[in-house]
PDB file of C-alpha atoms in Angstrom:
ATOM      1  CA  MET A   1      -1.378  20.290 -36.402  1.00 65.00           C
ATOM      2  CA  VAL A   2      -0.163  17.723 -38.900  1.00 64.00           C
ATOM      3  CA  LEU A   3       2.884  20.006 -39.526  1.00 70.00           C
ATOM      4  CA  LEU A   4       3.891  20.638 -36.170  1.00 66.00           C
ATOM      5  CA  GLY A   5       3.588  16.404 -35.288  1.00 63.00           C
ATOM      6  CA  LEU A   6       5.612  15.807 -38.181  1.00 62.00           C
ATOM      7  CA  ARG A   7       8.176  18.260 -35.995  1.00 67.00           C
ATOM      8  CA  ASN A   8       7.736  16.766 -33.066  1.00 63.00           C
ATOM      9  CA  GLY A   9       6.482  13.464 -33.227  1.00 62.00           C
ATOM     10  CA  ASP A  10       3.945  12.393 -31.459  1.00 64.00           C
ATOM     11  CA  GLU A  11       4.389  14.651 -28.195  1.00 65.00           C
ATOM     12  CA  LEU A  12       1.518  16.964 -29.976  1.00 60.00           C
ATOM     13  CA  ALA A  13      -1.444  14.610 -30.415  1.00 61.00           C
ATOM     14  CA  ARG A  14      -0.341  12.522 -26.604  1.00 63.00           C
ATOM     15  CA  ARG A  15      -0.888  15.809 -25.037  1.00 60.00           C
ATOM     16  CA  LEU A  16      -4.089  16.556 -26.735  1.00 61.00           C
ATOM     17  CA  LEU A  17      -5.169  13.549 -26.019  1.00 60.00           C
ATOM     18  CA  ASP A  18      -4.008  13.096 -21.970  1.00 61.00           C
ATOM     19  CA  PHE A  19      -6.747  13.670 -19.426  1.00 62.00           C
ATOM     20  CA  GLU A  20      -3.331  14.897 -16.964  1.00 68.00           C
ATOM     21  CA  THR A  21      -4.705  18.029 -14.939  1.00 74.00           C
ATOM     22  CA  ASN A  22      -1.355  19.475 -14.362  1.00 79.00           C
ATOM     23  CA  GLY A  23      -2.035  19.328 -10.606  1.00 83.00           C
ATOM     24  CA  ARG A  24      -5.295  21.039 -11.015  1.00 90.00           C
ATOM     25  CA  ASP A  25      -6.749  18.535  -8.393  1.00 91.00           C
ATOM     26  CA  LEU A  26      -4.779  20.126  -5.981  1.00 93.00           C
ATOM     27  CA  VAL A  27      -6.713  23.688  -6.681  1.00 93.00           C
ATOM     28  CA  TRP A  28      -9.977  22.118  -6.816  1.00 94.00           C
ATOM     29  CA  ALA A  29      -9.526  20.116  -3.215  1.00 94.00           C
ATOM     30  CA  ASN A  30      -8.793  23.729  -2.040  1.00 95.00           C
ATOM     31  CA  THR A  31     -11.645  25.709  -3.878  1.00 95.00           C
ATOM     32  CA  LEU A  32     -14.463  23.031  -2.774  1.00 95.00           C
ATOM     33  CA  SER A  33     -12.919  23.754   0.731  1.00 95.00           C
ATOM     34  CA  VAL A  34     -14.071  27.093   0.646  1.00 95.00           C
ATOM     35  CA  ILE A  35     -17.160  26.589  -1.042  1.00 95.00           C
ATOM     36  CA  GLN A  36     -17.769  24.223   2.165  1.00 93.00           C
ATOM     37  CA  SER A  37     -16.454  27.448   4.847  1.00 93.00           C
ATOM     38  CA  ALA A  38     -19.258  29.537   2.364  1.00 93.00           C
ATOM     39  CA  PRO A  39     -22.058  27.324   0.581  1.00 93.00           C
ATOM     40  CA  LEU A  40     -25.033  29.613   0.157  1.00 94.00           C
ATOM     41  CA  SER A  41     -23.220  33.133  -0.067  1.00 92.00           C
ATOM     42  CA  GLY A  42     -20.109  32.334  -1.301  1.00 94.00           C
ATOM     43  CA  VAL A  43     -16.991  34.603  -0.264  1.00 94.00           C
ATOM     44  CA  GLY A  44     -17.565  37.355  -2.810  1.00 92.00           C
ATOM     45  CA  SER A  45     -16.623  38.476  -6.504  1.00 90.00           C
ATOM     46  CA  TYR A  46     -13.046  38.385  -6.702  1.00 88.00           C
ATOM     47  CA  LEU A  47     -12.050  37.008  -3.581  1.00 89.00           C
ATOM     48  CA  LEU A  48     -11.664  33.371  -4.037  1.00 91.00           C
ATOM     49  CA  GLY A  49      -7.751  33.934  -4.528  1.00 87.00           C
ATOM     50  CA  ARG A  50      -7.215  35.335  -0.711  1.00 87.00           C
ATOM     51  CA  TYR A  51      -7.963  31.585   0.265  1.00 90.00           C
ATOM     52  CA  LEU A  52      -6.268  29.977  -2.442  1.00 89.00           C
ATOM     53  CA  GLN A  53      -3.017  31.484  -1.889  1.00 86.00           C
ATOM     54  CA  PRO A  54      -0.578  29.423   0.082  1.00 85.00           C
ATOM     55  CA  PRO A  55       0.121  31.247   3.351  1.00 85.00           C
ATOM     56  CA  SER A  56       3.952  31.622   1.971  1.00 75.00           C
ATOM     57  CA  ALA A  57       2.889  33.280  -1.022  1.00 69.00           C
ATOM     58  CA  TYR A  58       2.888  37.349  -1.443  1.00 64.00           C
ATOM     59  CA  CYS A  59       0.836  38.429  -4.533  1.00 68.00           C
ATOM     60  CA  GLU A  60       3.080  38.528  -7.981  1.00 61.00           C
ATOM     61  CA  LEU A  61       1.956  40.407 -11.243  1.00 64.00           C
ATOM     62  CA  TRP A  62       5.334  40.693 -13.523  1.00 62.00           C
ATOM     63  CA  ILE A  63       8.527  40.431 -13.496  1.00 61.00           C
ATOM     64  CA  GLY A  64      10.104  43.739 -12.851  1.00 62.00           C
ATOM     65  CA  PRO A  65      13.234  45.315 -14.943  1.00 68.00           C
ATOM     66  CA  ASN A  66      15.398  44.175 -12.762  1.00 69.00           C
ATOM     67  CA  GLY A  67      14.366  40.225 -13.155  1.00 66.00           C
ATOM     68  CA  THR A  68      12.308  40.028  -9.768  1.00 65.00           C
ATOM     69  CA  LEU A  69       8.686  39.497  -9.180  1.00 65.00           C
ATOM     70  CA  ALA A  70       6.925  42.825  -8.578  1.00 67.00           C
ATOM     71  CA  CYS A  71       3.635  43.980  -7.063  1.00 72.00           C
ATOM     72  CA  PRO A  72       2.882  46.870  -6.642  1.00 72.00           C
ATOM     73  CA  ASP A  73       0.322  48.077  -3.671  1.00 75.00           C
ATOM     74  CA  TRP A  74      -2.725  48.188  -5.037  1.00 74.00           C
ATOM     75  CA  VAL A  75      -2.339  44.993  -6.372  1.00 72.00           C
ATOM     76  CA  ARG A  76      -1.712  43.197  -3.039  1.00 72.00           C
ATOM     77  CA  ASN A  77      -4.283  45.116  -1.737  1.00 75.00           C
ATOM     78  CA  LEU A  78      -6.772  43.346  -4.351  1.00 75.00           C
ATOM     79  CA  GLY A  79      -6.136  39.922  -2.943  1.00 73.00           C
ATOM     80  CA  SER A  80      -4.624  38.226  -5.726  1.00 77.00           C
ATOM     81  CA  PRO A  81      -7.982  38.016  -7.512  1.00 79.00           C
ATOM     82  CA  TRP A  82      -6.371  36.194 -10.881  1.00 78.00           C
ATOM     83  CA  LEU A  83      -5.304  33.599  -8.606  1.00 83.00           C
ATOM     84  CA  ILE A  84      -8.510  31.314  -9.920  1.00 88.00           C
ATOM     85  CA  ALA A  85     -10.271  27.466  -9.274  1.00 92.00           C
ATOM     86  CA  HIS A  86      -9.605  26.600 -12.830  1.00 92.00           C
ATOM     87  CA  ASN A  87     -12.950  25.713 -13.039  1.00 94.00           C
ATOM     88  CA  GLY A  88     -15.732  28.115 -14.294  1.00 93.00           C
ATOM     89  CA  VAL A  89     -18.374  26.316 -12.046  1.00 95.00           C
ATOM     90  CA  LEU A  90     -16.121  25.727  -8.850  1.00 95.00           C
ATOM     91  CA  GLN A  91     -15.014  29.620  -9.249  1.00 95.00           C
ATOM     92  CA  GLN A  92     -18.487  31.184  -9.642  1.00 95.00           C
ATOM     93  CA  LEU A  93     -19.630  28.855  -6.422  1.00 96.00           C
ATOM     94  CA  ALA A  94     -17.424  29.765  -4.546  1.00 96.00           C
ATOM     95  CA  GLU A  95     -17.239  33.468  -5.172  1.00 95.00           C
ATOM     96  CA  THR A  96     -20.963  33.737  -5.192  1.00 95.00           C
ATOM     97  CA  GLY A  97     -22.846  30.493  -4.553  1.00 96.00           C
ATOM     98  CA  PRO A  98     -25.746  28.131  -5.556  1.00 96.00           C
ATOM     99  CA  LEU A  99     -27.484  31.329  -6.639  1.00 96.00           C
ATOM    100  CA  GLY A 100     -24.909  33.277  -8.904  1.00 95.00           C
ATOM    101  CA  VAL A 101     -24.023  29.971 -10.732  1.00 96.00           C
ATOM    102  CA  LEU A 102     -27.821  29.431 -11.193  1.00 96.00           C
ATOM    103  CA  GLY A 103     -27.601  32.998 -12.584  1.00 96.00           C
ATOM    104  CA  LEU A 104     -24.706  32.954 -14.794  1.00 96.00           C
ATOM    105  CA  PHE A 105     -25.485  29.360 -16.575  1.00 96.00           C
ATOM    106  CA  ALA A 106     -29.119  30.522 -16.970  1.00 95.00           C
ATOM    107  CA  LEU A 107     -27.729  33.677 -18.933  1.00 96.00           C
ATOM    108  CA  LEU A 108     -25.034  31.761 -21.020  1.00 96.00           C
ATOM    109  CA  GLY A 109     -27.780  29.203 -22.217  1.00 96.00           C
ATOM    110  CA  ALA A 110     -29.543  31.956 -23.483  1.00 95.00           C
ATOM    111  CA  VAL A 111     -26.352  33.091 -24.909  1.00 96.00           C
ATOM    112  CA  VAL A 112     -25.703  29.946 -26.525  1.00 96.00           C
ATOM    113  CA  TRP A 113     -28.955  28.667 -27.772  1.00 96.00           C
ATOM    114  CA  THR A 114     -29.295  31.962 -29.440  1.00 96.00           C
ATOM    115  CA  ALA A 115     -26.099  31.901 -31.352  1.00 96.00           C
ATOM    116  CA  LEU A 116     -27.006  28.025 -32.722  1.00 95.00           C
ATOM    117  CA  ARG A 117     -30.493  29.702 -33.484  1.00 94.00           C
ATOM    118  CA  LEU A 118     -29.100  31.981 -35.333  1.00 94.00           C
ATOM    119  CA  LYS A 119     -26.509  29.318 -37.065  1.00 94.00           C
ATOM    120  CA  ASP A 120     -23.976  31.972 -36.402  1.00 95.00           C
ATOM    121  CA  ALA A 121     -21.055  29.522 -37.000  1.00 95.00           C
ATOM    122  CA  LEU A 122     -18.263  32.070 -36.001  1.00 95.00           C
ATOM    123  CA  SER A 123     -20.110  33.206 -32.418  1.00 95.00           C
ATOM    124  CA  SER A 124     -21.361  29.459 -31.659  1.00 96.00           C
ATOM    125  CA  ALA A 125     -17.193  28.502 -31.733  1.00 95.00           C
ATOM    126  CA  VAL A 126     -16.110  31.367 -30.155  1.00 94.00           C
ATOM    127  CA  LEU A 127     -18.849  30.260 -27.304  1.00 95.00           C
ATOM    128  CA  ILE A 128     -18.824  26.561 -27.197  1.00 95.00           C
ATOM    129  CA  GLY A 129     -14.932  26.802 -27.302  1.00 93.00           C
ATOM    130  CA  LEU A 130     -14.375  28.712 -24.732  1.00 93.00           C
ATOM    131  CA  LEU A 131     -17.000  27.402 -22.307  1.00 94.00           C
ATOM    132  CA  ILE A 132     -15.353  23.943 -23.149  1.00 92.00           C
ATOM    133  CA  ALA A 133     -11.994  25.366 -21.378  1.00 91.00           C
ATOM    134  CA  THR A 134     -13.526  26.748 -18.585  1.00 92.00           C
ATOM    135  CA  ALA A 135     -13.598  22.725 -17.493  1.00 91.00           C
ATOM    136  CA  SER A 136      -9.677  23.248 -16.455  1.00 89.00           C
ATOM    137  CA  ASP A 137      -9.608  27.416 -16.669  1.00 88.00           C
ATOM    138  CA  ASN A 138     -11.008  30.233 -16.026  1.00 87.00           C
ATOM    139  CA  THR A 139     -11.979  31.583 -19.372  1.00 86.00           C
ATOM    140  CA  LEU A 140     -14.837  33.975 -18.454  1.00 88.00           C
ATOM    141  CA  LEU A 141     -13.578  36.365 -15.799  1.00 80.00           C
ATOM    142  CA  VAL A 142     -13.141  39.823 -16.605  1.00 72.00           C
ATOM    143  CA  PRO A 143     -10.896  41.736 -16.488  1.00 66.00           C
ATOM    144  CA  SER A 144      -8.249  38.357 -18.083  1.00 68.00           C
ATOM    145  CA  PRO A 145      -5.158  39.176 -20.062  1.00 61.00           C
ATOM    146  CA  PHE A 146      -6.635  36.485 -22.352  1.00 66.00           C
ATOM    147  CA  PHE A 147     -10.329  35.305 -23.280  1.00 78.00           C
ATOM    148  CA  GLY A 148     -12.691  37.354 -21.242  1.00 86.00           C
ATOM    149  CA  GLU A 149     -13.452  40.309 -22.714  1.00 88.00           C
ATOM    150  CA  LEU A 150     -13.595  38.185 -26.431  1.00 90.00           C
ATOM    151  CA  PHE A 151     -16.254  35.878 -25.109  1.00 92.00           C
ATOM    152  CA  TRP A 152     -18.552  38.415 -23.199  1.00 93.00           C
ATOM    153  CA  ILE A 153     -18.495  40.404 -26.724  1.00 93.00           C
ATOM    154  CA  VAL A 154     -19.580  38.333 -28.303  1.00 95.00           C
ATOM    155  CA  ALA A 155     -21.904  36.919 -26.089  1.00 95.00           C
ATOM    156  CA  GLY A 156     -23.598  40.729 -25.815  1.00 95.00           C
ATOM    157  CA  ILE A 157     -24.258  40.556 -29.164  1.00 95.00           C
ATOM    158  CA  GLN A 158     -26.227  37.100 -28.839  1.00 95.00           C
ATOM    159  CA  LEU A 159     -28.305  38.579 -25.784  1.00 93.00           C
ATOM    160  CA  ALA A 160     -29.240  41.885 -28.050  1.00 94.00           C
ATOM    161  CA  ARG A 161     -30.729  38.884 -30.521  1.00 93.00           C
ATOM    162  CA  VAL A 162     -32.387  37.652 -27.579  1.00 91.00           C
ATOM    163  CA  GLU A 163     -36.083  38.385 -28.474  1.00 85.00           C
ATOM    164  CA  THR A 164     -38.155  35.499 -25.927  1.00 87.00           C
ATOM    165  CA  PHE A 165     -36.599  33.394 -23.420  1.00 86.00           C
ATOM    166  CA  ARG A 166     -37.382  29.616 -24.327  1.00 89.00           C
ATOM    167  CA  PRO A 167     -37.316  26.483 -22.252  1.00 93.00           C
ATOM    168  CA  ALA A 168     -34.314  25.620 -24.255  1.00 94.00           C
ATOM    169  CA  GLN A 169     -32.334  27.812 -23.470  1.00 94.00           C
ATOM    170  CA  GLY A 170     -32.489  26.580 -19.768  1.00 94.00           C
ATOM    171  CA  LEU A 171     -31.762  22.967 -21.101  1.00 96.00           C
ATOM    172  CA  VAL A 172     -28.765  24.297 -22.750  1.00 95.00           C
ATOM    173  CA  GLY A 173     -27.522  26.215 -19.640  1.00 96.00           C
ATOM    174  CA  GLY A 174     -28.460  22.806 -17.158  1.00 96.00           C
ATOM    175  CA  VAL A 175     -26.617  20.601 -19.473  1.00 96.00           C
ATOM    176  CA  ALA A 176     -23.618  22.641 -19.538  1.00 96.00           C
ATOM    177  CA  LEU A 177     -23.499  23.209 -15.639  1.00 96.00           C
ATOM    178  CA  ALA A 178     -23.650  19.906 -15.599  1.00 95.00           C
ATOM    179  CA  VAL A 179     -20.623  19.135 -17.487  1.00 94.00           C
ATOM    180  CA  LEU A 180     -18.508  21.382 -15.950  1.00 95.00           C
ATOM    181  CA  ALA A 181     -19.493  21.086 -12.749  1.00 94.00           C
ATOM    182  CA  PHE A 182     -17.668  17.477 -12.738  1.00 92.00           C
ATOM    183  CA  PRO A 183     -15.213  18.467  -9.876  1.00 91.00           C
ATOM    184  CA  VAL A 184     -18.162  18.895  -7.264  1.00 91.00           C
ATOM    185  CA  TRP A 185     -19.711  15.663  -8.603  1.00 90.00           C
ATOM    186  CA  SER A 186     -17.259  13.298  -8.515  1.00 86.00           C
ATOM    187  CA  ALA A 187     -16.115  14.194  -5.376  1.00 86.00           C
ATOM    188  CA  ALA A 188     -19.874  13.862  -4.119  1.00 84.00           C
ATOM    189  CA  LEU A 189     -19.966  10.714  -5.504  1.00 83.00           C
ATOM    190  CA  ALA A 190     -16.245   9.517  -4.724  1.00 79.00           C
ATOM    191  CA  PRO A 191     -16.720   5.636  -3.418  1.00 77.00           C
ATOM    192  CA  ARG A 192     -15.038   5.619   0.381  1.00 76.00           C
ATOM    193  CA  SER A 193     -11.390   5.113  -0.221  1.00 73.00           C
ATOM    194  CA  ASP A 194      -9.898   1.349   0.363  1.00 81.00           C
ATOM    195  CA  PHE A 195      -6.597   2.391  -0.332  1.00 84.00           C
ATOM    196  CA  ALA A 196      -3.862  -0.144   0.791  1.00 84.00           C
ATOM    197  CA  GLY A 197      -1.604   2.323   2.206  1.00 85.00           C
ATOM    198  CA  THR A 198      -1.027   2.810   6.094  1.00 88.00           C
ATOM    199  CA  LEU A 199       0.995   5.807   7.815  1.00 89.00           C
ATOM    200  CA  LEU A 200       3.159   4.264  10.140  1.00 89.00           C
ATOM    201  CA  PHE A 201       4.577   7.157  11.816  1.00 91.00           C
ATOM    202  CA  PHE A 202       3.666  10.577  12.272  1.00 92.00           C
ATOM    203  CA  ARG A 203       4.969  13.755  14.223  1.00 94.00           C
ATOM    204  CA  ALA A 204       4.454  17.381  14.200  1.00 94.00           C
ATOM    205  CA  PRO A 205       4.238  20.055  16.885  1.00 94.00           C
ATOM    206  CA  ALA A 206       1.025  21.532  17.954  1.00 94.00           C
ATOM    207  CA  LEU A 207       1.711  24.615  19.820  1.00 94.00           C
ATOM    208  CA  VAL A 208       4.204  26.449  17.902  1.00 94.00           C
ATOM    209  CA  GLU A 209       6.329  29.913  18.734  1.00 93.00           C
ATOM    210  CA  SER A 210       6.549  31.044  14.717  1.00 92.00           C
ATOM    211  CA  SER A 211       4.692  30.291  11.670  1.00 92.00           C
ATOM    212  CA  ARG A 212       7.534  30.155   9.790  1.00 92.00           C
ATOM    213  CA  ASP A 213       9.609  26.752   8.630  1.00 92.00           C
ATOM    214  CA  TYR A 214       6.705  24.487  10.265  1.00 95.00           C
ATOM    215  CA  THR A 215       7.991  20.761   9.570  1.00 94.00           C
ATOM    216  CA  VAL A 216       6.058  17.725   9.570  1.00 95.00           C
ATOM    217  CA  TYR A 217       7.569  14.337   9.806  1.00 94.00           C
ATOM    218  CA  SER A 218       5.563  10.880   8.712  1.00 93.00           C
ATOM    219  CA  SER A 219       6.581   7.431   7.778  1.00 91.00           C
ATOM    220  CA  TRP A 220       4.438   5.311   5.196  1.00 90.00           C
ATOM    221  CA  VAL A 221       3.845   1.932   3.802  1.00 88.00           C
ATOM    222  CA  LEU A 222       2.823   2.398   0.184  1.00 88.00           C
ATOM    223  CA  PRO A 223       1.562  -0.274  -2.623  1.00 87.00           C
ATOM    224  CA  PRO A 224       5.012  -0.920  -4.286  1.00 84.00           C
ATOM    225  CA  GLY A 225       6.029   0.237  -7.798  1.00 83.00           C
ATOM    226  CA  GLU A 226       3.654   4.057  -7.782  1.00 86.00           C
ATOM    227  CA  ARG A 227       4.504   7.301  -7.532  1.00 88.00           C
ATOM    228  CA  TYR A 228       2.344   9.522  -5.346  1.00 91.00           C
ATOM    229  CA  ARG A 229       2.441  13.115  -3.872  1.00 92.00           C
ATOM    230  CA  LEU A 230       2.216  14.030  -0.346  1.00 93.00           C
ATOM    231  CA  VAL A 231       0.415  17.166   0.348  1.00 95.00           C
ATOM    232  CA  LEU A 232       0.579  19.747   3.637  1.00 95.00           C
ATOM    233  CA  ARG A 233      -1.792  22.365   3.226  1.00 95.00           C
ATOM    234  CA  SER A 234      -3.408  24.911   6.202  1.00 95.00           C
ATOM    235  CA  CYS A 235      -7.113  25.191   6.749  1.00 95.00           C
ATOM    236  CA  THR A 236      -9.119  28.167   8.114  1.00 92.00           C
ATOM    237  CA  GLN A 237     -11.621  29.401   5.882  1.00 89.00           C
ATOM    238  CA  GLY A 238     -10.733  27.023   3.215  1.00 91.00           C
ATOM    239  CA  CYS A 239      -7.190  24.756   2.939  1.00 94.00           C
ATOM    240  CA  SER A 240      -4.128  26.048   0.770  1.00 93.00           C
ATOM    241  CA  VAL A 241      -1.625  24.091   0.056  1.00 93.00           C
ATOM    242  CA  VAL A 242       1.407  24.621   1.917  1.00 94.00           C
ATOM    243  CA  ASN A 243       3.938  21.805   0.464  1.00 93.00           C
ATOM    244  CA  VAL A 244       3.849  19.207  -1.862  1.00 93.00           C
ATOM    245  CA  THR A 245       6.406  16.582  -2.465  1.00 92.00           C
ATOM    246  CA  THR A 246       6.646  13.154  -4.602  1.00 89.00           C
ATOM    247  CA  LEU A 247       6.868   9.835  -3.399  1.00 87.00           C
ATOM    248  CA  ASP A 248       8.541   6.841  -5.342  1.00 86.00           C
ATOM    249  CA  THR A 249       8.205   3.559  -4.411  1.00 85.00           C
ATOM    250  CA  THR A 250       9.359   1.776  -7.355  1.00 80.00           C
ATOM    251  CA  GLU A 251      12.310   0.609  -5.400  1.00 76.00           C
ATOM    252  CA  ARG A 252      11.105   0.193  -1.628  1.00 77.00           C
ATOM    253  CA  PRO A 253       7.366   0.221  -0.336  1.00 74.00           C
ATOM    254  CA  GLN A 254       8.017   2.409   3.089  1.00 76.00           C
ATOM    255  CA  ARG A 255       9.431   5.784   3.252  1.00 77.00           C
ATOM    256  CA  ASN A 256      10.653   8.070   5.923  1.00 84.00           C
ATOM    257  CA  LEU A 257       9.322  11.610   5.028  1.00 87.00           C
ATOM    258  CA  SER A 258       9.883  15.415   6.351  1.00 90.00           C
ATOM    259  CA  LEU A 259       7.677  18.150   4.673  1.00 92.00           C
ATOM    260  CA  SER A 260       7.900  21.550   5.449  1.00 92.00           C
ATOM    261  CA  GLY A 261       7.095  25.596   4.875  1.00 92.00           C
ATOM    262  CA  ASP A 262       5.551  28.014   6.710  1.00 93.00           C
ATOM    263  CA  ILE A 263       2.246  28.274   7.802  1.00 94.00           C
ATOM    264  CA  ARG A 264      -0.614  30.662   8.244  1.00 93.00           C
ATOM    265  CA  ASN A 265      -0.082  33.196  10.940  1.00 91.00           C
ATOM    266  CA  VAL A 266      -3.462  32.834  12.970  1.00 92.00           C
ATOM    267  CA  PRO A 267      -4.208  31.924  16.338  1.00 94.00           C
ATOM    268  CA  GLU A 268      -5.453  28.564  15.847  1.00 95.00           C
ATOM    269  CA  GLN A 269      -5.456  26.268  12.117  1.00 95.00           C
ATOM    270  CA  HIS A 270      -5.968  22.714  11.340  1.00 95.00           C
ATOM    271  CA  LEU A 271      -3.437  21.068   9.310  1.00 96.00           C
ATOM    272  CA  GLN A 272      -3.789  18.321   6.857  1.00 95.00           C
ATOM    273  CA  LEU A 273      -1.678  15.562   5.620  1.00 95.00           C
ATOM    274  CA  GLN A 274      -2.910  13.978   2.292  1.00 94.00           C
ATOM    275  CA  LEU A 275      -1.424  11.548  -0.180  1.00 93.00           C
ATOM    276  CA  TYR A 276      -2.434  11.994  -3.936  1.00 92.00           C
ATOM    277  CA  PRO A 277      -1.801   9.856  -6.921  1.00 89.00           C
ATOM    278  CA  ALA A 278       1.469  11.243  -8.568  1.00 86.00           C
ATOM    279  CA  ARG A 279      -0.909  11.854 -11.852  1.00 84.00           C
ATOM    280  CA  ALA A 280      -3.267  14.205 -11.575  1.00 83.00           C
ATOM    281  CA  GLY A 281      -6.754  13.200 -12.734  1.00 79.00           C
ATOM    282  CA  ALA A 282     -10.260  14.486 -12.369  1.00 80.00           C
ATOM    283  CA  SER A 283     -10.707  13.518  -9.304  1.00 84.00           C
ATOM    284  CA  ALA A 284     -10.373  15.850  -6.374  1.00 88.00           C
ATOM    285  CA  VAL A 285     -10.766  13.355  -3.972  1.00 90.00           C
ATOM    286  CA  SER A 286      -7.490  12.029  -1.590  1.00 91.00           C
ATOM    287  CA  LEU A 287      -6.733   8.244  -1.253  1.00 90.00           C
ATOM    288  CA  ALA A 288      -5.598   9.826   2.494  1.00 91.00           C
ATOM    289  CA  THR A 289      -6.215  11.970   5.205  1.00 92.00           C
ATOM    290  CA  TYR A 290      -4.738  13.071   8.049  1.00 93.00           C
ATOM    291  CA  GLU A 291      -5.784  16.360   9.789  1.00 95.00           C
ATOM    292  CA  TRP A 292      -4.250  17.992  13.444  1.00 96.00           C
ATOM    293  CA  THR A 293      -5.035  21.074  14.903  1.00 96.00           C
ATOM    294  CA  VAL A 294      -1.950  23.665  15.293  1.00 96.00           C
ATOM    295  CA  SER A 295      -2.056  26.949  17.476  1.00 96.00           C
ATOM    296  CA  LEU A 296       0.748  29.672  17.569  1.00 91.00           C
ATOM    297  CA  ARG A 297       1.769  31.655  21.363  1.00 86.00           C
TER     298      ARG A 297
END
């Protein structure tokens, strides 16, 4: 890391210390909307991607020989299982509900506690490192092209060493669950927004002939000198992003915008126009939300 730092200046250190989540707050917000639609049962293992994918998206897996995105029929029929919540707790909660989350972290608590108790340094490093990484990714998913197989091979070794279940195992699992579930409790405990921005004008059709190229016009007066993201979401059983644009109020506080994209091809859906800070943080709560219903003839 020192050598890389010498080559790249302080860029590497700044990135490691930067808590910007690269748009994951929008993914977390969409996942929370899916959880609200099925709070007890979840939507089913490996089925979350169907609800997170944009209405205009088709599944993609790799770049083909001709340089274009390829998606075999068998992958398309799976429903985007590799489109993830970018948080292990949210993923499990959305797919298997509260009971599935409790079961998973009871297992994880037993695995991590056993590795620590036996002073297995390598296994402890692998397990704890990948658990920390699941705060903003899904490093426990199997099959994955990255880390899931490694995690569960090491976890299986520890399970073979478990002699009896102890309260300390549940404590370790509970602490891990409480820490990694920060998108849930940060959204639940978020104070009521006192955002000073105002939506001055809004126009969008409530009845359309086609789901293609739906356009929303809006005018905002926002606190000057800031940058924001304006998000258009389509919501049925959960919400997914239709389009995102960036607002910069450095030069003028009032901005007139149009935002368009393909919405879901269903008889009726709710659309949301949401405002977020330009810098994505740990909170999935928007600064402002405007919602309306759209019907398709």
